[in-house]
CSV table of C-alpha atoms in Angstrom, one decimal:
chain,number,residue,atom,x,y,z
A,100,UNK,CA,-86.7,81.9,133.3
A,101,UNK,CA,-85.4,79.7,130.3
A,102,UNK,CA,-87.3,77.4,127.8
A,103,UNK,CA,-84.4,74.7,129.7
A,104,UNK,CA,-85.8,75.4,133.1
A,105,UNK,CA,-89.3,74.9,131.8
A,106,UNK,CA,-88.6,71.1,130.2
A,107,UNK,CA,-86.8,70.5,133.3
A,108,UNK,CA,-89.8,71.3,135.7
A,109,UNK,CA,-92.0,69.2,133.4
A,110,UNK,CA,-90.2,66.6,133.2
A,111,UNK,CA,-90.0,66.3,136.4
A,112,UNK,CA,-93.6,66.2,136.9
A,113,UNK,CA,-94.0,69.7,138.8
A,114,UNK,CA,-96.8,71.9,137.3
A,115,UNK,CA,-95.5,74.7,135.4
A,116,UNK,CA,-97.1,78.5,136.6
A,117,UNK,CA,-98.9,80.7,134.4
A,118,UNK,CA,-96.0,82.9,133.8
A,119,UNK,CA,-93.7,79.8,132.9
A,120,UNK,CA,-96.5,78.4,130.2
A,121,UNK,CA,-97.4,82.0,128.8
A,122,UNK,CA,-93.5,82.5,128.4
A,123,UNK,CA,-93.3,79.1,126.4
A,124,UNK,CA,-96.3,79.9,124.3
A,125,UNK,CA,-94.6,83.2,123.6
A,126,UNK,CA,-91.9,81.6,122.0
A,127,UNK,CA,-93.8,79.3,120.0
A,128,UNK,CA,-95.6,82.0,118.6
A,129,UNK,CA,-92.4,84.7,118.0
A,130,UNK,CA,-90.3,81.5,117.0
A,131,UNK,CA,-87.5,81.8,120.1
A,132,UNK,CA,-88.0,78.7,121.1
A,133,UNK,CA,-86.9,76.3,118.5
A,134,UNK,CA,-88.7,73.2,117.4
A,135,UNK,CA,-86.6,70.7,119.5
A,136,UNK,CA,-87.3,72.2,122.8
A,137,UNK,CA,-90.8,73.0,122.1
A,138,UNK,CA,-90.4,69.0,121.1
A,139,UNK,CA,-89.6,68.7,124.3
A,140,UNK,CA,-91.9,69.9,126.3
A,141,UNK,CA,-94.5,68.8,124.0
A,142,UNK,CA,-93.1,65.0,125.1
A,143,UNK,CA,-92.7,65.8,129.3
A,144,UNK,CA,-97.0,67.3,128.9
A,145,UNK,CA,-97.6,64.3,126.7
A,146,UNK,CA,-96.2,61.4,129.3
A,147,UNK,CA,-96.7,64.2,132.8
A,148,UNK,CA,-99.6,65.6,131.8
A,149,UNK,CA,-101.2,68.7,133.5
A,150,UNK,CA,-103.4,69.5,136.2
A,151,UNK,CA,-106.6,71.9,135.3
A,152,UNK,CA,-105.1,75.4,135.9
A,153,UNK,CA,-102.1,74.2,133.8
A,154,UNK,CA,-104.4,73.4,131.0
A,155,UNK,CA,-106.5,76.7,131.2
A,156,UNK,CA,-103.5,78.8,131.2
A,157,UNK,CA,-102.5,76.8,128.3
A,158,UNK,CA,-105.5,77.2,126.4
A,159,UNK,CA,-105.6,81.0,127.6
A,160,UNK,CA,-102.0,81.4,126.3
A,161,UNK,CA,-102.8,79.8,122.7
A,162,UNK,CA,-106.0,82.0,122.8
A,163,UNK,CA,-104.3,85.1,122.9
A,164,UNK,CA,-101.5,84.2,121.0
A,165,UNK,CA,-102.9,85.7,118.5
A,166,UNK,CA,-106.2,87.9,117.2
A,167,UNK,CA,-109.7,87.2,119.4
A,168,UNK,CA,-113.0,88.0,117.7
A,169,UNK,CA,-114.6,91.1,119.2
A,170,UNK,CA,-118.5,90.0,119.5
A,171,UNK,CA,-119.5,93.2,121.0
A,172,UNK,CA,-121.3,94.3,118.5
A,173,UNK,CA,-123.6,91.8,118.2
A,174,UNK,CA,-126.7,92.0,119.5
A,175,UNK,CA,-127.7,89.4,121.9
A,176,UNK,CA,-125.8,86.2,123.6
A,177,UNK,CA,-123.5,84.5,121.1
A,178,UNK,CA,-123.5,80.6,120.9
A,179,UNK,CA,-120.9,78.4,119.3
A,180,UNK,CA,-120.7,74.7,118.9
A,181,UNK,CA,-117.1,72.1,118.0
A,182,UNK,CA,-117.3,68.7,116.9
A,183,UNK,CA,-114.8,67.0,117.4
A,184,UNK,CA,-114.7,65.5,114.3
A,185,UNK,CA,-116.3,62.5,112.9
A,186,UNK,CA,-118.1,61.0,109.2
A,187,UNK,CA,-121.3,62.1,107.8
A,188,UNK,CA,-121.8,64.5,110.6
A,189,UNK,CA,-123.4,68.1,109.6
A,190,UNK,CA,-124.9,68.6,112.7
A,191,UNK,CA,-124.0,72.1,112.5
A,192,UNK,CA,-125.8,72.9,109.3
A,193,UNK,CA,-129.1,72.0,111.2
A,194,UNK,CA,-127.9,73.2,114.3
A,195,UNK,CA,-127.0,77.0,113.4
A,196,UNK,CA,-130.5,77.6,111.5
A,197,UNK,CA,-132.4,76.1,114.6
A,198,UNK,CA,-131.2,78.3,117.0
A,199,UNK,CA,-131.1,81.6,114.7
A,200,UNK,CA,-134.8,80.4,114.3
A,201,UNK,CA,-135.6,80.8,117.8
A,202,UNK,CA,-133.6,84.1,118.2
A,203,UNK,CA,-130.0,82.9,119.3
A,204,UNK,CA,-127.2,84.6,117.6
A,205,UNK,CA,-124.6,81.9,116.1
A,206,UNK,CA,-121.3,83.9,115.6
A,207,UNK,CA,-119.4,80.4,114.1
A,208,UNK,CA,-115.8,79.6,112.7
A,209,UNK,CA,-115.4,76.8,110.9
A,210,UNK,CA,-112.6,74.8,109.3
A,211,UNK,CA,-112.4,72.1,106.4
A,212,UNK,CA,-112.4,68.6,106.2
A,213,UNK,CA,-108.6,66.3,106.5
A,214,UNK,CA,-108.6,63.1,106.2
A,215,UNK,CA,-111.6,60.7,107.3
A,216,UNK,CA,-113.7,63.7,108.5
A,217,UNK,CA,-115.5,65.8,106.4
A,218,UNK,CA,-115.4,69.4,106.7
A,219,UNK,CA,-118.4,72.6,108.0
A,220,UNK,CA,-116.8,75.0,104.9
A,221,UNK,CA,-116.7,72.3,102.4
A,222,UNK,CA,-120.1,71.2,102.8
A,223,UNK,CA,-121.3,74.9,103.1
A,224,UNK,CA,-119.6,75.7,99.8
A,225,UNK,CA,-122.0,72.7,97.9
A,226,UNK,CA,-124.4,75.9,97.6
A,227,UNK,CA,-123.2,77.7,94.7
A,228,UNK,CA,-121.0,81.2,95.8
A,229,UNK,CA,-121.4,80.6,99.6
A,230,UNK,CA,-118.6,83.0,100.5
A,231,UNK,CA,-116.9,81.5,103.5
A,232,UNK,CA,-114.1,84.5,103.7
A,233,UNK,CA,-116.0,87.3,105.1
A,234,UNK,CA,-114.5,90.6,106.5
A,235,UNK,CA,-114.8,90.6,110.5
A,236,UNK,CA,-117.5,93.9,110.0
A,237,UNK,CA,-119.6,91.6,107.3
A,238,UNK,CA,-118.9,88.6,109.6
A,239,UNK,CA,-120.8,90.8,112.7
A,240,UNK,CA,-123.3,92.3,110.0
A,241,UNK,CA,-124.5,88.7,108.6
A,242,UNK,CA,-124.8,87.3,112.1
A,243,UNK,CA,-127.3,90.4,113.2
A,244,UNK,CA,-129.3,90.2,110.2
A,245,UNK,CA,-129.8,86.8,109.3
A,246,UNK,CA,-128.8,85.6,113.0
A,247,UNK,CA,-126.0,83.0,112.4
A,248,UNK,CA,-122.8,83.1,110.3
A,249,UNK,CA,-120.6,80.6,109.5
A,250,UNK,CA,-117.3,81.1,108.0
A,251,UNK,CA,-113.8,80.1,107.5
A,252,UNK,CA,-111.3,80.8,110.5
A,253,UNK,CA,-108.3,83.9,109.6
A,254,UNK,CA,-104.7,83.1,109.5
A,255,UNK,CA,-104.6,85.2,112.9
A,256,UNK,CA,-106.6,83.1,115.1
A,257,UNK,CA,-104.0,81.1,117.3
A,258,UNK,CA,-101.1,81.3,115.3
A,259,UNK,CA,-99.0,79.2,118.3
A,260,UNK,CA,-101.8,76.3,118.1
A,261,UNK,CA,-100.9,76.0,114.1
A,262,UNK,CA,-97.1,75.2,115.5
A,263,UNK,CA,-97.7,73.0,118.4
A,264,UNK,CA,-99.7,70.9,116.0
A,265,UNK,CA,-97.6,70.4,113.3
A,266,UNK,CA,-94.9,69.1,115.7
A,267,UNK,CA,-97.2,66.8,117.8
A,268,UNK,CA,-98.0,65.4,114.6
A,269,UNK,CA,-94.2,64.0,114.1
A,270,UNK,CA,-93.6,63.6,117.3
A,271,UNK,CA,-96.5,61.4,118.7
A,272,UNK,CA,-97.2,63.8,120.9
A,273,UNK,CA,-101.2,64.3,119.6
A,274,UNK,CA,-103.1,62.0,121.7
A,275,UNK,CA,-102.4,64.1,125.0
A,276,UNK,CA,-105.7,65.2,126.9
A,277,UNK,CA,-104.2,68.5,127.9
A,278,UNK,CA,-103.0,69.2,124.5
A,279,UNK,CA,-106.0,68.4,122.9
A,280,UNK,CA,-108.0,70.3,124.9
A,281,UNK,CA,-106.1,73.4,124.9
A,282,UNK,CA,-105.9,73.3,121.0
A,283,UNK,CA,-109.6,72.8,120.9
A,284,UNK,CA,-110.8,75.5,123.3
A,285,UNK,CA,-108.3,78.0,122.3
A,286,UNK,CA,-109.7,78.4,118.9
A,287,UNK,CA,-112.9,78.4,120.3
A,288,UNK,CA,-112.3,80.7,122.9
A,289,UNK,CA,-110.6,83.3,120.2
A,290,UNK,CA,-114.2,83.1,118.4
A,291,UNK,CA,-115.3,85.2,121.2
A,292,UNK,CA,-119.1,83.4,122.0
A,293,UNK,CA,-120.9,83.4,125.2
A,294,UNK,CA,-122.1,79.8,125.1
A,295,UNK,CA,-120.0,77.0,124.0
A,296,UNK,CA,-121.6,73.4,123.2
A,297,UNK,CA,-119.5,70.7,122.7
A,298,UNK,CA,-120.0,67.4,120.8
A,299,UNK,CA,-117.0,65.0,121.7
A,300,UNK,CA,-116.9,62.0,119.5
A,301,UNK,CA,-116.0,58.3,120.4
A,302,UNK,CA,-115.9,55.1,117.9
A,303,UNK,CA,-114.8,53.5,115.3
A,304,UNK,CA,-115.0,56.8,113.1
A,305,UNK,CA,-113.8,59.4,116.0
A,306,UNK,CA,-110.1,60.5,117.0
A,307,UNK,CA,-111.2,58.9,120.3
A,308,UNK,CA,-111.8,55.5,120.3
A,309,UNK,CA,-113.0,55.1,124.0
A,310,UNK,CA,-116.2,56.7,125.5
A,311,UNK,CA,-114.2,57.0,128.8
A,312,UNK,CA,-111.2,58.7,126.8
A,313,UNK,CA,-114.0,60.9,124.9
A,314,UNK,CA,-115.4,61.8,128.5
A,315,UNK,CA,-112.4,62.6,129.8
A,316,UNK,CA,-111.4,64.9,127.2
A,317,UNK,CA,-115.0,66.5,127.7
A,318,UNK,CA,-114.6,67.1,131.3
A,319,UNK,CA,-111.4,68.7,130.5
A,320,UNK,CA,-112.9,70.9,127.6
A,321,UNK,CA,-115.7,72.1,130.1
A,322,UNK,CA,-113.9,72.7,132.6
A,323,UNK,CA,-111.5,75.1,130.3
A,324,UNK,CA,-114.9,76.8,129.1
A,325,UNK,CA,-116.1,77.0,132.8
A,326,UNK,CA,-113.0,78.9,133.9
A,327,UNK,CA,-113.2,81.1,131.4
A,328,UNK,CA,-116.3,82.5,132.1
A,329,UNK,CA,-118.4,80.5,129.1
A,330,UNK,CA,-121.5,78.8,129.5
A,331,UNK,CA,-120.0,75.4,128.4
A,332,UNK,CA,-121.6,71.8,128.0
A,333,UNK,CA,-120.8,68.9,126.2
A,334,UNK,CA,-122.4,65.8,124.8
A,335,UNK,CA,-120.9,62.4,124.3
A,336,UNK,CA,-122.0,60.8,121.0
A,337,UNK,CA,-120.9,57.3,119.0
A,338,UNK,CA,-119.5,57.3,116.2
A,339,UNK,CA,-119.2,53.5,115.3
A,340,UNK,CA,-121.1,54.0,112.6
A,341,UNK,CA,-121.6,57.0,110.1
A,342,UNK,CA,-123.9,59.5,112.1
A,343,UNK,CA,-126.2,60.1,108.6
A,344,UNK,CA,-126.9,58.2,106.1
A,345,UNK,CA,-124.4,60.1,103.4
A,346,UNK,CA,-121.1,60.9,103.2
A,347,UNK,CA,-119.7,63.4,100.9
A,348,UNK,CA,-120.5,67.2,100.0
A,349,UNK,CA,-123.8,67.0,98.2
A,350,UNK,CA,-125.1,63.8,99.7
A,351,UNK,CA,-125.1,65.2,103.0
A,352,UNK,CA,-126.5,68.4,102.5
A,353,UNK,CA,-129.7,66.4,100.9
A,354,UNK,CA,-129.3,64.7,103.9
A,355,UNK,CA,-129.5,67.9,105.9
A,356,UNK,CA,-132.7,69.2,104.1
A,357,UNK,CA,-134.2,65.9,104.9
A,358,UNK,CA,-133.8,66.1,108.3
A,359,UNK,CA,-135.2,69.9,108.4
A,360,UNK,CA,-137.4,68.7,106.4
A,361,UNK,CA,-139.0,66.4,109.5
A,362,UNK,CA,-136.5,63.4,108.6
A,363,UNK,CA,-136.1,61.5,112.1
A,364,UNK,CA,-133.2,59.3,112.2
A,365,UNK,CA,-129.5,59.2,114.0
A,366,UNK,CA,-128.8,62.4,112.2
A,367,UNK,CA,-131.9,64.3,113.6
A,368,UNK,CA,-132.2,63.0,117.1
A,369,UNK,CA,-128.0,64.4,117.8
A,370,UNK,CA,-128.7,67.8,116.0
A,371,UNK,CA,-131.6,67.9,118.2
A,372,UNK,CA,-130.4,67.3,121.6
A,373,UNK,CA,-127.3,69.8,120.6
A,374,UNK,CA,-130.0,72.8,119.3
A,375,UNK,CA,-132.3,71.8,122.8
A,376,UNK,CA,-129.0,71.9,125.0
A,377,UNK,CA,-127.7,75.1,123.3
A,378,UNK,CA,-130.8,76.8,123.5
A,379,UNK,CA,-131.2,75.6,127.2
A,380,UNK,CA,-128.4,77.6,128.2
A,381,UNK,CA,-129.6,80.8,126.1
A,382,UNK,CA,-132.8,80.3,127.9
A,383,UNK,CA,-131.0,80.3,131.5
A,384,UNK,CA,-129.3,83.7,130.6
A,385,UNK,CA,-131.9,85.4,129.3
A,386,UNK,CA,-134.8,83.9,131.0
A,387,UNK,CA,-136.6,84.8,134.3
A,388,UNK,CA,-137.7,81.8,134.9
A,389,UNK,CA,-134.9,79.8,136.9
A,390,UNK,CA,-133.3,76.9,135.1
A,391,UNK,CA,-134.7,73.4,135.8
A,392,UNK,CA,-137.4,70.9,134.2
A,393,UNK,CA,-139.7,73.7,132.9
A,394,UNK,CA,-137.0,74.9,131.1
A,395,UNK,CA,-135.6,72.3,129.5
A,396,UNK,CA,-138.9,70.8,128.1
A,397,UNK,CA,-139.8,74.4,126.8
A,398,UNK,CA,-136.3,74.6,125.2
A,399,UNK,CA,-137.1,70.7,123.8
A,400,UNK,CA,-140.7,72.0,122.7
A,401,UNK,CA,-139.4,75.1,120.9
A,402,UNK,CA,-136.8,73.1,118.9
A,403,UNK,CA,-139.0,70.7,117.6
A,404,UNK,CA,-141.8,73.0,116.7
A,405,UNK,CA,-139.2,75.0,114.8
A,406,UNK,CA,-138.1,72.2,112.6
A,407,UNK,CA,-141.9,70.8,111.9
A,408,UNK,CA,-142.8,74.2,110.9
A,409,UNK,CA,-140.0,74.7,108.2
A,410,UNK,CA,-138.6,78.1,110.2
A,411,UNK,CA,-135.2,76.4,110.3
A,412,UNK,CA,-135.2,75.3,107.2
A,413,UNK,CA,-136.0,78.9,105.6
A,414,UNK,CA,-133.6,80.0,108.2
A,415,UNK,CA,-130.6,77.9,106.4
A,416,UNK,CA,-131.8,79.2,103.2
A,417,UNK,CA,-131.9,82.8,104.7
A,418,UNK,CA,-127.9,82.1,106.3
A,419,UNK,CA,-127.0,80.8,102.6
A,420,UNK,CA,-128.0,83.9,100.8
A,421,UNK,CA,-126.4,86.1,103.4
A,422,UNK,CA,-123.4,84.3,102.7
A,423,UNK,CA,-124.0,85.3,98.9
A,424,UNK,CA,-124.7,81.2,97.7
A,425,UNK,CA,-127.5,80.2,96.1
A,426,UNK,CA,-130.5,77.7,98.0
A,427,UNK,CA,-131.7,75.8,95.1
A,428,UNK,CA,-132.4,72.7,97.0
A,429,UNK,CA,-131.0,70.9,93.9
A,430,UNK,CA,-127.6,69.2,93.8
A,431,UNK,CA,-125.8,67.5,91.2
A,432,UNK,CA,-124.8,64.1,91.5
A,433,UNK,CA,-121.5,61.6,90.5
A,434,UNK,CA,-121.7,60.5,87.2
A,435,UNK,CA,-120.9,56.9,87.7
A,436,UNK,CA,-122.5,54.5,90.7
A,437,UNK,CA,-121.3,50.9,92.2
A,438,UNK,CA,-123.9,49.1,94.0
A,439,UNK,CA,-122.0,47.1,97.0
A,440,UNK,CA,-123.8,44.1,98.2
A,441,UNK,CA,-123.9,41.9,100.9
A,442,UNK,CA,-121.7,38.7,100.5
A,443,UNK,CA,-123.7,36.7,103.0
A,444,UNK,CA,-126.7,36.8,105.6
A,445,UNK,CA,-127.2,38.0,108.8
A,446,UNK,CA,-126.7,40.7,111.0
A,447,UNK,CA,-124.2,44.3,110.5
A,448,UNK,CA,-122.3,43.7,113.6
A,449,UNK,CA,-119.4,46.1,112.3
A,450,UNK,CA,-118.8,49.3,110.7
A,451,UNK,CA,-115.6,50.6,109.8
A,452,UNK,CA,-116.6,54.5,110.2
A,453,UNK,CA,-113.1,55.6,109.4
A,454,UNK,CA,-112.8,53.4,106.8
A,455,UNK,CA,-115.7,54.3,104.9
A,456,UNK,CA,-114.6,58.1,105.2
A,457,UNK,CA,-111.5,57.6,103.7
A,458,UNK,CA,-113.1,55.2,100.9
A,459,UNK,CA,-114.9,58.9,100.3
A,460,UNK,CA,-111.6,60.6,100.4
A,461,UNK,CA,-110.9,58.2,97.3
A,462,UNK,CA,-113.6,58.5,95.7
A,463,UNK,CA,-113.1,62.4,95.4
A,464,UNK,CA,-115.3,63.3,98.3
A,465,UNK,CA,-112.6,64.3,100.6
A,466,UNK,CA,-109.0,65.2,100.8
A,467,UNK,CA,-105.9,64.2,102.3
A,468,UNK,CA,-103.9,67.0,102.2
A,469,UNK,CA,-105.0,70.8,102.7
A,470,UNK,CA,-104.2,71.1,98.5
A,471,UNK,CA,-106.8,68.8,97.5
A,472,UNK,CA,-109.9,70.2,95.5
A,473,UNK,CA,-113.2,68.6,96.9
A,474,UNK,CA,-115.4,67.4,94.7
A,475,UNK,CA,-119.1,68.0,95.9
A,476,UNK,CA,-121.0,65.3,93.7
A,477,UNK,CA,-118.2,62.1,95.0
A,478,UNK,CA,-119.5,60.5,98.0
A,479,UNK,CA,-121.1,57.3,99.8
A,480,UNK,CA,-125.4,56.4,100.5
A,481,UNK,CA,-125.2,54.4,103.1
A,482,UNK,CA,-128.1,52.0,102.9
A,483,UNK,CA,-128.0,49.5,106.1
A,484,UNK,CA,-126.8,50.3,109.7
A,485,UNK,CA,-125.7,48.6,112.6
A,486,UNK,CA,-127.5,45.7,113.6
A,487,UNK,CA,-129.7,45.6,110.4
A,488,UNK,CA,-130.3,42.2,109.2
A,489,UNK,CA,-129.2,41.6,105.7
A,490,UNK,CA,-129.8,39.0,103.0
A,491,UNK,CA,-126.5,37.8,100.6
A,492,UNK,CA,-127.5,40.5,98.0
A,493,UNK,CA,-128.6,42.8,99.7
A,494,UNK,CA,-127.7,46.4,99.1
A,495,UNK,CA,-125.1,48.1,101.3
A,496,UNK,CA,-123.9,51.3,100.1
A,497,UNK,CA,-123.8,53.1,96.8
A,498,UNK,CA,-120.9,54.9,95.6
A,499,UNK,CA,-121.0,57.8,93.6
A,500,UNK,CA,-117.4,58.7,91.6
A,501,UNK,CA,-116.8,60.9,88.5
A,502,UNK,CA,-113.7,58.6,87.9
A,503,UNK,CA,-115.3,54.9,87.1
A,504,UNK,CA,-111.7,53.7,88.4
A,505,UNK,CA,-111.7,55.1,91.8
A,506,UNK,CA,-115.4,53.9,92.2
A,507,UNK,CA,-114.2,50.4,91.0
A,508,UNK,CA,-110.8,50.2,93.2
A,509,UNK,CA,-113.2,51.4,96.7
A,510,UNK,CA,-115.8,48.6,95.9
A,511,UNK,CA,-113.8,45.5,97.5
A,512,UNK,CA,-112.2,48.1,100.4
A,513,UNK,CA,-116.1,49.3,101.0
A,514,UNK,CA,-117.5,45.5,101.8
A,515,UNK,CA,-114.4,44.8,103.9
A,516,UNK,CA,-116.5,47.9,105.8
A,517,UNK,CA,-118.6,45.7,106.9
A,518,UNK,CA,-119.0,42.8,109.3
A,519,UNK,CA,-121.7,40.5,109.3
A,520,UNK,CA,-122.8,37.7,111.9
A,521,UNK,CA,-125.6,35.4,112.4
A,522,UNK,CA,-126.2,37.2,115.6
A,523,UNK,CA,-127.4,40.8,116.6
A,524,UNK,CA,-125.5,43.2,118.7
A,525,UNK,CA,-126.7,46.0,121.4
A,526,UNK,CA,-125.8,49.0,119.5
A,527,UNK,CA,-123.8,51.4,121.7
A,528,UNK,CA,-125.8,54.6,123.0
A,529,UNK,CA,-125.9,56.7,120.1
A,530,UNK,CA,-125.7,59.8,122.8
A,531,UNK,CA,-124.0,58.1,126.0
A,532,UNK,CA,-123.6,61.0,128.0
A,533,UNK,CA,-124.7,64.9,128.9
């Protein structure tokens, strides 16, 4: 067997066995396979694609490529959740305290913010000290006692998926399902939880642009969990507009609070159907009672009652601590603000999601390269939403900037944002499928 004879098959559309993929992923990772022909093959998957045991052996290989997170010392069924990335979305920060509430253990790995999407570890580290580098034995020790952690993923965990995505990324290779998927799952997969939840973005905002590319991509994904033995799900959301009402570090965690707080808005209702959907599946493994309607509106009843009582919010606070940060509930903000208003009537037809996230990115809130320091108090309040009607004047967004010039340069780029009409628009489905 040679890395030639592996292009070769490929290329010629033939699906490649699990010995022939775990011998190409065992050159990625030891570095005998050299970039070009990894290259290669990274083209004939891209335009050839892969069938779904092709893809799981994949995903396996890139798994085991290198450490895997030994769970077995926690006590009880582990859950995880994966965005796939989008603006103003910290569903995870209400998520995780939700489900630790109601007795699920949350083992979770995390990474930061690139680009237009913002980051789990950067808004985590908004509480002062929140220590995202903990030692695997800590790691296991915060999850039993405080019943979720959330921290920063090690250098070890799929060391081949940090290579295959560097060259996808100059060789336009990135939009592939298979590849996507496997580089997804195989990280998640390493992280070693029981029950995997999946929120696939699609919009304006999202990697995937498509709901029918996003729900492809999801089948895939599940199917991967499925055949690895996971309780796996996933959920469809839009992102054609920011899925809060802040973007940046310090907005959204007020934003977060909010929402545990009893706040019911786009924000809320996702986090929601995620905790009800995770905890579903919890509740089918550990439950006598067989799955089916009961279930589900007990898991739906449980949820809610959690937030109204303020359990999951002095659960986050209890996570924090653990974490050695400090839950204040009391974040600073920018020290300069630009109003942007409406240049005419009507309705907010349009959103540029992506664009808004990178106007954070310039305004401090974000970075572009993995270098960048963050800086928690920059960020966006979004003050009108899709379909809102709007008078010439009216308030849009308000941006917050420690740098007067940055805040100044993202105004005009901020209401190019936005489109308005005389006419409404049908909103798309804010969750458009289960």
């Amino acid at each position: 067997m040679t890395h030639y004879e592996i292009i070769d098959k490929k290329k010629k559309k033939l699906a490649l066995s699990e010995a022939e993929i775990r011998f190409f992923i065992r050159g990625v990772t030891d570095g005998t396979m050299p970039d070009y022909q990894v290259s290669a093959l990274l083209m004939a998957i891209c335009i050839n694609g892969m069938d779904g045991g092709e893809t799981f052996f994949l995903t396996d290989a890139i798994k085991n490529s290198g450490a895997v997170t030994d769970l077995s010392k926690v006590k009880g069924i582990c859950a995880d959740k994966h965005s796939t990335g989008g603006v103003s979305d910290a569903t995870t920060l209400i998520v995780v305290p939700v489900l630790a509430a109601l007795g699920v253990k949350v083992a979770k790995l995390s990474g930061r913010g690139l680009g237009h999407t913002g980051g789990t570890l950067d808004k985590l580290e908004c509480f002062p000290g929140y220590n995202i580098c903990q030692s695997p034995e800590e790691f296991i020790n915060i999850v039993n006692t405080a019943g979720a952690a959330i921290c920063g993923q090690t250098g070890v965990t799929a060391p081949a998926d940090k290579r295959l995505y560097a060259l996808r990324d100059v060789t336009a290779t990135v939009d592939s399902i298979p590849l996507i998927a496997s580089s997804i799952m195989g990280k998640k997969l390493a992280s070693g939880a029981d029950i995997i939840m999946l929120d696939v973005k699609y919009g304006s905002g999202a990697f995937m642009k498509t709901r029918e590319r996003a729900a492809e991509l999801a089948r895939v994904m599940v199917d991967i969990g499925k055949r690895a033995g996971k309780s796996t799900a996933a959920i469809i959301t839009s992102m054609e507009q920011p899925l809060g009402n802040c973007i940046g570090g310090n907005l959204e965690i007020e934003g977060v609070l909010e929402v545990l707080g009893g706040a019911d808005n786009d924000l809320a209702k996702v986090s929601r159907v995620l905790s009800e959907r995770i905890y579903l599946m919890w509740l089918s493994r550990t439950s006598d009672r067989p799955p089916g309607a009961a279930l589900a509106a007990k898991a739906k009843t449980e949820v809610e009652a959690c937030i109204k009582d303020g359990r999951a919010l002095k659960k986050l606070k209890e996570i924090v601590e653990a974490h050695g940060g400090s839950f204040t509930g009391k974040f600073e903000k920018a020290r300069f603000v630009r109003i942007i208003t409406a240049g005419s009537s009507g309705y907010i037809t349009k959103i540029d999601t992506e664009k808004l996230g990178l106007i954070n990115v310039a305004l401090g809130g974000g970075r572009l390269k993995q270098e960048d320091v963050i800086n928690h108090r920059a960020g966006i309040k979004l003050k009108a939403r899709l379909n809102t009607f709007v008078q010439k004047g009216d308030t849009l967004t308000e941006l917050y900037s420690d740098d007067p010039a940055a805040a100044e340069g993202a105004e005009r780029a901020c209401a190019a944002a936005f489109t308005i009409t005389e006419k409404p628009v049908t909103p798309p489905e804010l969750i458009a499928e289960i």
